[in-house]
XYZ file of N, CA and C in Angstrom:
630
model
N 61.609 -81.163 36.433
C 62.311 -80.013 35.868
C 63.554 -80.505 35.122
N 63.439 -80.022 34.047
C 64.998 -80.574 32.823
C 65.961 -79.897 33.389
N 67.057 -80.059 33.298
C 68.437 -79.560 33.344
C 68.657 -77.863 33.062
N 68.056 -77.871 31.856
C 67.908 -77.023 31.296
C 67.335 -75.600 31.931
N 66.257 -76.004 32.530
C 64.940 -75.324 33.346
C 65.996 -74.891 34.275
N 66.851 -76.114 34.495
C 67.127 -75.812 36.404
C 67.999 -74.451 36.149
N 68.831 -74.927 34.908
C 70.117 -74.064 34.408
C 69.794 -72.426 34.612
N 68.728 -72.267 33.727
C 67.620 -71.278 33.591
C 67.354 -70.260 34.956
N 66.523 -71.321 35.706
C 66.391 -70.535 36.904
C 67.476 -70.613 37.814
N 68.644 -71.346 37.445
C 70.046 -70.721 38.509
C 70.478 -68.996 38.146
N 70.529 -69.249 36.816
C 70.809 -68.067 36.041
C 70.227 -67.055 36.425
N 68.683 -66.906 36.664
C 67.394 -66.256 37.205
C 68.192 -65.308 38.508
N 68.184 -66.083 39.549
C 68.649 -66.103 40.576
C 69.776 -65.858 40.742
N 70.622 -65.561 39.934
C 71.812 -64.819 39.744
C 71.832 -63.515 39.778
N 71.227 -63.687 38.389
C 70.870 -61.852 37.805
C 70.164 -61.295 39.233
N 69.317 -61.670 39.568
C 68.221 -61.055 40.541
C 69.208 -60.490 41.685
N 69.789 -61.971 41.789
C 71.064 -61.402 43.604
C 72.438 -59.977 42.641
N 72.577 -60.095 41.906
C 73.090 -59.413 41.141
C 72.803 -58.199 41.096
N 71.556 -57.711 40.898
C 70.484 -56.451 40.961
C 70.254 -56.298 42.212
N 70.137 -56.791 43.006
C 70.097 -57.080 44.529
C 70.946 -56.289 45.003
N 72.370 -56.807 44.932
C 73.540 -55.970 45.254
C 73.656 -54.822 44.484
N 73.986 -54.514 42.960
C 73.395 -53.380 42.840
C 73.044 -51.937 43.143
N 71.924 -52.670 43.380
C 70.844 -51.786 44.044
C 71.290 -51.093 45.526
N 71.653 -52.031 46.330
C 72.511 -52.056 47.274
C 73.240 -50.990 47.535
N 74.474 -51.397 46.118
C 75.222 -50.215 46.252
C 74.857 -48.697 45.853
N 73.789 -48.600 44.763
C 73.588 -47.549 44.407
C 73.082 -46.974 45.709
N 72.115 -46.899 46.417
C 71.571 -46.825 47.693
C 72.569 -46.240 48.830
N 73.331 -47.018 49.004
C 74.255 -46.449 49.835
C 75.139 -45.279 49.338
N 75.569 -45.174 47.801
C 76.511 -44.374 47.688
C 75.423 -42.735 47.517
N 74.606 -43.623 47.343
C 73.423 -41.763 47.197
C 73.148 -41.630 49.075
N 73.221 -42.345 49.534
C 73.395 -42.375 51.315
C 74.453 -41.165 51.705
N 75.463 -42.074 51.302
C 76.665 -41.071 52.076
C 77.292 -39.985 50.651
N 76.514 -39.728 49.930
C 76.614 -38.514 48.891
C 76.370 -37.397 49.574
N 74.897 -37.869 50.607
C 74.714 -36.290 51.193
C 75.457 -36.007 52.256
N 75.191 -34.849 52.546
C 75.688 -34.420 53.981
C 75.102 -34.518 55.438
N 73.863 -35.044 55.495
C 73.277 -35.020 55.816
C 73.009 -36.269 56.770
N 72.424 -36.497 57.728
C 72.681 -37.334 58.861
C 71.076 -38.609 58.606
N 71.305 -39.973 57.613
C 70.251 -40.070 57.175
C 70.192 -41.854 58.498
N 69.063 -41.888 58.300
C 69.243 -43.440 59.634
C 67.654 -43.854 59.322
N 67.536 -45.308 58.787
C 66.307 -45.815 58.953
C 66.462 -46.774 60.240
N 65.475 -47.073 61.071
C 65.312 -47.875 62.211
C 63.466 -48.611 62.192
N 63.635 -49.139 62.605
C 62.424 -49.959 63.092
C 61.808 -49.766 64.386
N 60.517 -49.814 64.127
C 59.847 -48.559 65.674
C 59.971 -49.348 67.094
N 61.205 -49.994 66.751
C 62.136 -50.171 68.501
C 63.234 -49.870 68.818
N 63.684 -48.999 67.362
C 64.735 -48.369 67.109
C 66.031 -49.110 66.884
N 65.875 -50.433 66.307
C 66.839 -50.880 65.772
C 67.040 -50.280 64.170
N 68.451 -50.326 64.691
C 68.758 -49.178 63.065
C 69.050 -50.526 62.140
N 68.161 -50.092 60.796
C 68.257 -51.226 59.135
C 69.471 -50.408 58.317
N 69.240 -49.403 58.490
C 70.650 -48.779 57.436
C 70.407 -47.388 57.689
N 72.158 -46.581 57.418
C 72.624 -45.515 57.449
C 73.667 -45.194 57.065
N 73.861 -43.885 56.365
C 74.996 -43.175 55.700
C 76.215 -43.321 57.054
N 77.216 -43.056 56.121
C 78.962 -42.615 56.907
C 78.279 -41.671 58.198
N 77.978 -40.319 57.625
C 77.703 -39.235 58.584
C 77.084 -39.649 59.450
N 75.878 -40.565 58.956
C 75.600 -41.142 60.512
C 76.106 -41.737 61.513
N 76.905 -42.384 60.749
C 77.671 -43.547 61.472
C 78.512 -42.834 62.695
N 79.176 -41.422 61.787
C 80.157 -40.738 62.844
C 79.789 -40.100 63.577
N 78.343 -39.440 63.328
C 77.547 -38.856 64.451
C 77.119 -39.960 65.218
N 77.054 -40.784 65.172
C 76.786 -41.757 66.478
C 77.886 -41.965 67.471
N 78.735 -41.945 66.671
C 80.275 -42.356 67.140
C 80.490 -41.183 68.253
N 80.242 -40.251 67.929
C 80.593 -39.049 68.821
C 79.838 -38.916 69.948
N 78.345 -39.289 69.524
C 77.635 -39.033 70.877
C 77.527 -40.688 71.579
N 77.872 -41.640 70.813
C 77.416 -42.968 71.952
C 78.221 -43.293 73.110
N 77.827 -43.622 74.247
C 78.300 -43.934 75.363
C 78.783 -44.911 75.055
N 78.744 -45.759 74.231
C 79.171 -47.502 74.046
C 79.698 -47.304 73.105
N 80.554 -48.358 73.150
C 81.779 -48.332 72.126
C 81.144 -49.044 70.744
N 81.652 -48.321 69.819
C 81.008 -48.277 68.048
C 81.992 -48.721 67.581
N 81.678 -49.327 66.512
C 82.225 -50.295 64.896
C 82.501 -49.165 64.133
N 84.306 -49.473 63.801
C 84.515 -48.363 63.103
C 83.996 -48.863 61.237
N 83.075 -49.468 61.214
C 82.265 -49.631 59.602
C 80.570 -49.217 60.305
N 80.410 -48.118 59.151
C 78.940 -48.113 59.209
C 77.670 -49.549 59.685
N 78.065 -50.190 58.688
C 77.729 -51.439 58.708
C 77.734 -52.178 60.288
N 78.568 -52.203 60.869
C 78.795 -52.264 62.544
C 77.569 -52.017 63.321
N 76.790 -51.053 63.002
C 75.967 -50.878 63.627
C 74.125 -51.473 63.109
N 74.456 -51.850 62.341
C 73.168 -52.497 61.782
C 72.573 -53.306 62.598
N 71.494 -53.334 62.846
C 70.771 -54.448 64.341
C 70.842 -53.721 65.570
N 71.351 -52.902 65.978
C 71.591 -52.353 67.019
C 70.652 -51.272 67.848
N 70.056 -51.272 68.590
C 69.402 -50.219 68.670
C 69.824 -48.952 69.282
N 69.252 -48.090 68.595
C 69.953 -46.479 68.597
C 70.170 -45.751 69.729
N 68.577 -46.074 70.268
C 68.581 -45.567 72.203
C 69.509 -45.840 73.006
N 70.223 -46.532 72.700
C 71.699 -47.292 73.442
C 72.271 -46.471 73.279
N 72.255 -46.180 72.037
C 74.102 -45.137 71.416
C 73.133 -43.606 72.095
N 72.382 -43.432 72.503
C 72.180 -41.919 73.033
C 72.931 -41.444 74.211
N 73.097 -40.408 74.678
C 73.921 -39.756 75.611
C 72.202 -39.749 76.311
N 72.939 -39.753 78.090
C 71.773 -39.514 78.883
C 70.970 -38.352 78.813
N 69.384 -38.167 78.753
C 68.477 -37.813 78.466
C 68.470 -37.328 77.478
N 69.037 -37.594 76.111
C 68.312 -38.215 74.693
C 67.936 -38.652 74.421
N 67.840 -39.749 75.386
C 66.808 -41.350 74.886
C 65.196 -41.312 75.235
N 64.540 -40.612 76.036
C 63.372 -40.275 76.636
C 62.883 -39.329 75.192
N 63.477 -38.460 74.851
C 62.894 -37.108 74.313
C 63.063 -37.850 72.972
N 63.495 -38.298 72.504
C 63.649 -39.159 71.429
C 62.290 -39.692 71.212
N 62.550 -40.742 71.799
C 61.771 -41.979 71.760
C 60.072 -40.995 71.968
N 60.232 -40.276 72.703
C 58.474 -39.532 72.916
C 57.990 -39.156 71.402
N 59.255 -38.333 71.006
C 58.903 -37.885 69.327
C 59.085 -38.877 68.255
N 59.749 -39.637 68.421
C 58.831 -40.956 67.738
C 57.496 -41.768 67.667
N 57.502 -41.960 69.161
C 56.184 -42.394 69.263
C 54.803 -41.429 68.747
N 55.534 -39.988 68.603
C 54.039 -39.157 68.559
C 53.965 -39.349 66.933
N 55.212 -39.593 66.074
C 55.024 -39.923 64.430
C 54.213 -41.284 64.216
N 54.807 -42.402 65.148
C 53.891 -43.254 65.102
C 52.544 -43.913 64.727
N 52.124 -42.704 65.789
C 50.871 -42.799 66.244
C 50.242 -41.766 65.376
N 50.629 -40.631 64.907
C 50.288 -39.647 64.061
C 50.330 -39.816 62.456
N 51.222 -40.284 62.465
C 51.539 -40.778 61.407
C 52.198 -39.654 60.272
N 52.257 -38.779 60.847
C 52.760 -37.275 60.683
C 54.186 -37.363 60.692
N 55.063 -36.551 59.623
C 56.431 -36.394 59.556
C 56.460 -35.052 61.248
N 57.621 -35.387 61.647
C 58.111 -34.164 62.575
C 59.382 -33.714 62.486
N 59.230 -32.301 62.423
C 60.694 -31.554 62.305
C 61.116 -30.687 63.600
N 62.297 -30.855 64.026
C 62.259 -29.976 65.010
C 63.793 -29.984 65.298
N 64.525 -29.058 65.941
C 65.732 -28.363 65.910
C 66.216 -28.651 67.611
N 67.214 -29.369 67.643
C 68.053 -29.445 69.120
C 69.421 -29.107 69.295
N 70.046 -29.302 70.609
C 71.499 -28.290 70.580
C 72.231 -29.390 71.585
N 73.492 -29.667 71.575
C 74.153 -30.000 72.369
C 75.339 -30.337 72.348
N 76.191 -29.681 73.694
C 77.553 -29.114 73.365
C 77.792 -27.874 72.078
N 76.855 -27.585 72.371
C 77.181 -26.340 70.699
C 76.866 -26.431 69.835
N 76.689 -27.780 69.316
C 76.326 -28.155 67.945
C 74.653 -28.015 67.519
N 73.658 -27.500 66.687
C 72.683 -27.402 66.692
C 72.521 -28.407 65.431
N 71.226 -29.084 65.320
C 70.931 -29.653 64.355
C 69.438 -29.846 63.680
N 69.449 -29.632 62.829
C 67.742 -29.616 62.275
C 67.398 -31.297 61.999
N 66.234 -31.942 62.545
C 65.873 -32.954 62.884
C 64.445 -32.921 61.976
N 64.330 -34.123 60.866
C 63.211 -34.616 60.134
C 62.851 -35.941 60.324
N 61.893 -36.216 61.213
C 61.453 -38.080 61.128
C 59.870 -38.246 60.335
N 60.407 -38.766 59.119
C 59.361 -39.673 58.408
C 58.682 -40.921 58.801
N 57.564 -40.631 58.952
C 57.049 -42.257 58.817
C 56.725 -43.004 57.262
N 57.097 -44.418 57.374
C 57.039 -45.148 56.376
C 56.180 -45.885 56.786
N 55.033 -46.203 55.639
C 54.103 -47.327 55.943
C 53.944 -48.328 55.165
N 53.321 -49.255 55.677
C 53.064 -50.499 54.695
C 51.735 -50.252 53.987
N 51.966 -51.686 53.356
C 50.655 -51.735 52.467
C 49.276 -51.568 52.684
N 48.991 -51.370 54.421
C 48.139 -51.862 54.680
C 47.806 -50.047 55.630
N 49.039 -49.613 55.281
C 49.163 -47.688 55.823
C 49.404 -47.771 57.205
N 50.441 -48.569 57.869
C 50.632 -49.200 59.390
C 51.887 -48.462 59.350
N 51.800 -47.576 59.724
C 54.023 -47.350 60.012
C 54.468 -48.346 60.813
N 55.687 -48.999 60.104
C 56.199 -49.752 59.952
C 58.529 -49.420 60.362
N 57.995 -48.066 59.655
C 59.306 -48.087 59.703
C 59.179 -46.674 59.628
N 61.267 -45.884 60.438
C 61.129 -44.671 60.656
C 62.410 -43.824 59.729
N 62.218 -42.606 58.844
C 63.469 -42.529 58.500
C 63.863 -41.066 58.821
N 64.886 -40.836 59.606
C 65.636 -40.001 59.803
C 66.392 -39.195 59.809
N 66.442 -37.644 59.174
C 68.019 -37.267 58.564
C 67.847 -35.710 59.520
N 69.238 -36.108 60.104
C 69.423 -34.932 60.326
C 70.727 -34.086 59.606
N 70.742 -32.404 59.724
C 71.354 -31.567 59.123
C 72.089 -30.399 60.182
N 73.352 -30.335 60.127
C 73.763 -29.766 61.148
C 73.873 -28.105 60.588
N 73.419 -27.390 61.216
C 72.623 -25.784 61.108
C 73.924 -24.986 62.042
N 74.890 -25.373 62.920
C 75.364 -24.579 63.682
C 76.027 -23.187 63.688
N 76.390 -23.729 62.001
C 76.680 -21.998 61.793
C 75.778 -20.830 61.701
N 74.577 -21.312 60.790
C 73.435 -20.654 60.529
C 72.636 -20.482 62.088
N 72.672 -20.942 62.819
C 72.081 -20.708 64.012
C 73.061 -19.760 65.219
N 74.118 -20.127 64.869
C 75.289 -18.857 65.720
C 74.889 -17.356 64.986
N 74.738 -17.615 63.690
C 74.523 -16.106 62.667
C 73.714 -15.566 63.172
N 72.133 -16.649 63.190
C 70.523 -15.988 63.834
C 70.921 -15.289 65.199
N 71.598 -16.203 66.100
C 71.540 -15.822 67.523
C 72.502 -14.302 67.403
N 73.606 -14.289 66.866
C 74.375 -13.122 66.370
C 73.550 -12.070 66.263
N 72.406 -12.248 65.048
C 71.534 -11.361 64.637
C 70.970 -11.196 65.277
N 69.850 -11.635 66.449
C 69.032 -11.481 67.198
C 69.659 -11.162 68.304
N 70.397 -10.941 68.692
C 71.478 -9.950 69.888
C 71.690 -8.417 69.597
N 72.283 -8.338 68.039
C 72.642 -7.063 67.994
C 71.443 -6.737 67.537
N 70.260 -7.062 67.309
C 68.815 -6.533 66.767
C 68.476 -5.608 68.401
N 68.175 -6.792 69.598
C 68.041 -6.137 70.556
C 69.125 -5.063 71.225
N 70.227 -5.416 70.831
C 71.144 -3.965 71.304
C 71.179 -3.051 71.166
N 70.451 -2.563 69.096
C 70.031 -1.509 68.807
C 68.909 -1.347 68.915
N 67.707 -1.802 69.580
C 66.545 -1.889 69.523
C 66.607 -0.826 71.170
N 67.542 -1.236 72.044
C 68.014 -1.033 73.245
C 68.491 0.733 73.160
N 69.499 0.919 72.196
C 70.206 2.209 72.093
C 69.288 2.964 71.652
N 67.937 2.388 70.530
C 67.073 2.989 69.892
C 66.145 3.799 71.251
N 66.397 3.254 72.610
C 65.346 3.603 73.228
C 65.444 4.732 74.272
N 67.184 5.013 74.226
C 67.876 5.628 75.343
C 68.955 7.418 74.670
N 68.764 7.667 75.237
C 69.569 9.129 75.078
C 71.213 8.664 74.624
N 71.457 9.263 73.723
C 73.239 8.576 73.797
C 73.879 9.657 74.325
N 73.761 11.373 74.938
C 74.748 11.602 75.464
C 74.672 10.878 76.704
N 73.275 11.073 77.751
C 73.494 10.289 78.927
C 73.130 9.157 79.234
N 72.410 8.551 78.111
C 72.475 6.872 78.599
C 70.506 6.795 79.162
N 70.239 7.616 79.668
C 68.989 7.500 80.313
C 67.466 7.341 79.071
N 66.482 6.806 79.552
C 65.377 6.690 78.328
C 65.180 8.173 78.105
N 65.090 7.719 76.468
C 64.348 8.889 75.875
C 62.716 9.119 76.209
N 62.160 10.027 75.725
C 60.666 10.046 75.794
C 59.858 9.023 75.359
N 60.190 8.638 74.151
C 59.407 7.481 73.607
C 59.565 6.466 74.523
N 60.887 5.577 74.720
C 61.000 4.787 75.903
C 60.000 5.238 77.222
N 60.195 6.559 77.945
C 59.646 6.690 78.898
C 58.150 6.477 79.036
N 57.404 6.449 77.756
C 56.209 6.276 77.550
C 55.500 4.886 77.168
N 56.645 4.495 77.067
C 56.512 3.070 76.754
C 56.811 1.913 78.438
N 56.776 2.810 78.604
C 57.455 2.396 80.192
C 56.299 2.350 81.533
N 55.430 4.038 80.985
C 54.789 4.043 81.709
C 53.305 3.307 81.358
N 53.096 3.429 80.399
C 52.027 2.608 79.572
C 51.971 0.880 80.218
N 53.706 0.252 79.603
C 53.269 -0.955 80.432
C 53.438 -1.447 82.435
N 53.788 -0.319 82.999
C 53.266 -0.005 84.402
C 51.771 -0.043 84.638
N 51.375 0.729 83.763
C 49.709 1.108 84.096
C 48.787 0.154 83.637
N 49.321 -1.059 82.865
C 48.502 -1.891 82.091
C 48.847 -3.506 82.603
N 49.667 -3.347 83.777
C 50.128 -4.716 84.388
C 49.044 -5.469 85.184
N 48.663 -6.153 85.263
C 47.769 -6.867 86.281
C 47.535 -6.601 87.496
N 46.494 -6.501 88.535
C 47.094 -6.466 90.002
C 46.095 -5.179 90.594
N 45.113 -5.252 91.168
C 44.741 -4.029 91.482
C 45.557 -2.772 92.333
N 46.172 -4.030 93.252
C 46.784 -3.675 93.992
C 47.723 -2.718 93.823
N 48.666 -2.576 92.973
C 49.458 -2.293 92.478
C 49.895 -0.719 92.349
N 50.468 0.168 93.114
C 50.316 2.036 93.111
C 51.535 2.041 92.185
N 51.694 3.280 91.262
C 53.130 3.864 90.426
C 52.857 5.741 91.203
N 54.030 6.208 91.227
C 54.446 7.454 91.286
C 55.317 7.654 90.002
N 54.855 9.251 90.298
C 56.026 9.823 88.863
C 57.061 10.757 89.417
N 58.197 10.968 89.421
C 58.812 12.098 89.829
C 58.951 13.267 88.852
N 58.944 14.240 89.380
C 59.608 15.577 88.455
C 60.346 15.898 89.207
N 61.833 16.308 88.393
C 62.789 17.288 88.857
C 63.084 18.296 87.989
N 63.260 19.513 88.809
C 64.063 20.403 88.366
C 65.699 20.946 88.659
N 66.280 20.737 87.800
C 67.641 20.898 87.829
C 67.651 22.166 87.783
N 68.288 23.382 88.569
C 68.628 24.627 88.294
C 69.799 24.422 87.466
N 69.731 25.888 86.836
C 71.068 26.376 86.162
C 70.953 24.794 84.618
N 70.256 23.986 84.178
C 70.147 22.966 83.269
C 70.433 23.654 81.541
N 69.360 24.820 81.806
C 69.638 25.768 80.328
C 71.454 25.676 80.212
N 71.620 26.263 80.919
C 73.354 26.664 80.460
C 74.058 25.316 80.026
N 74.023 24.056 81.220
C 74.465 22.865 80.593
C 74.135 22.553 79.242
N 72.742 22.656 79.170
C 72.343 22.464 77.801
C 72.634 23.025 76.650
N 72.442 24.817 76.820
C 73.671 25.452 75.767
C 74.889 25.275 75.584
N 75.474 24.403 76.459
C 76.864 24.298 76.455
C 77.389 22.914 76.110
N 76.737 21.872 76.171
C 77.099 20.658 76.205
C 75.777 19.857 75.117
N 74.428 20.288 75.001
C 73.784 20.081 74.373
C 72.787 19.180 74.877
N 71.502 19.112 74.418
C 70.660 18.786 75.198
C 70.715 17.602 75.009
C-alpha cells in the first residue's frame, strides 16, 4: 500500500468516525426532544441507550444510587434500578414480546403517577428479537380527568335512580332491583315484597308534594 492509499484510507476512517458521531448526536438530541420516557435494552435488560427523561425517571424510582449523566447508566441493567415488585411484572411482559414477537402496550400506576407503557420488539436479520425498545408517556393528568369523569358519571347515574325529595328508589330503580333479585343464581334463594300503607299520605302529598 503507497503512502498515498494509506493517506486515503486514514482520511476514510475519519469521515466515517465523523458520521459516526454525528449520527450519534443527531439520535440523541431527537431522544431527549420528546417527552416521552424512551430506553433501548438488550433482552437481559441491560440498557444500550436512553433519553434525559429516562434517565430521571429511573433516578426517581431506583433503589441504587444513579449517575447524574444519562450516559451513567449505559451497561447497566434496568431490573436493578426497579422498586420492589416491578422487576417480576416487568420482566414477564417482556418475555411475552419476546417470545411473541408482538409490540405490548399497557398502562401502570405508582405513587400516583400513571403511565402509558409501549415495548417494541426489534429484530435481526434473521427476524430473532434481539433487542427491546421502550417509551413510556406519563398520562396522570388525563387519567385523574377519566377517573373524575367516571365518578361523577356514576353519581348521576346514582341520583338518576332515586327520588330527590326523599332519597329512596324511584320506580324504575325499584324494578331494576327486583328484576336483578329474581335473576340471581341459587335455587335456593326466597325474595319478599312489602306493601305499606301510610294513612293520611294524600295530604302530605298535597302539601309537600309527591
Amino acid at each position: 500500500m503507497t503512502s498515498e492509499q494509506l493517506a486515503h484510507e486514514i482520511e476514510q476512517h475519519r469521515l466515517t468516525a465523523d458520521a459516526l458521531r454525528e449520527s450519534e448526536t443527531t439520535v440523541r438530541a431527537l431522544l431527549d426532544a420528546t417527552t416521552e420516557t424512551a430506553l433501548l435494552i438488550d433482552l437481559d435488560g441491560r440498557i444500550l441507550a436512553l433519553n434525559e427523561v429516562a434517565h430521571q425517571r429511573l433516578k426517581r424510582l431506583s433503589r441504587l444510587p444513579v449517575g447524574e449523566r444519562a450516559d451513567d447508566l449505559i451497561g447497566r441493567c434496568v431490573f436493578d434500578l426497579f422498586p420492589v415488585g416491578l422487576t417480576e411484572r416487568r420482566k414477564a411482559r417482556n418475555d411475552k414480546v419476546i417470545q411473541s414477537g408482538i409490540p405490548a402496550r399497557f398502562e401502570d400506576e405508582r405513587n400516583g403517577t400513571w403511565m402509558d407503557n409501549t415495548i417494541y420488539p426489534i429484530f435481526d436479520a434473521k427476524g430473532n428479537v434481539v433487542k427491546l425498545a421502550i417509551f413510556s408517556y406519563d398520562i396522570t393528568d388525563h387519567k385523574w380527568t377519566e377517573i373524575t369523569l367516571q365518578r361523577v358519571l356514576r353519581e348521576e347515574q346514582e341520583r338518576a335512580r332515586r327520588d330527590p325529595l326523599t332519597g329512596v328508589l324511584n320506580h324504575g330503580a325499584i324494578m331494576e332491583e327486583l328484576e336483578r333479585l329474581v335473576k340471581e343464581p341459587g335455587t335456593d334463594t326466597t325474595h319478599a315484597v312489602l306493601l305499606v300503607d301510610a294513612d293520611g299520605l294524600k295530604a302530605l302529598n298535597d302539601r309537600y308534594g309527591h
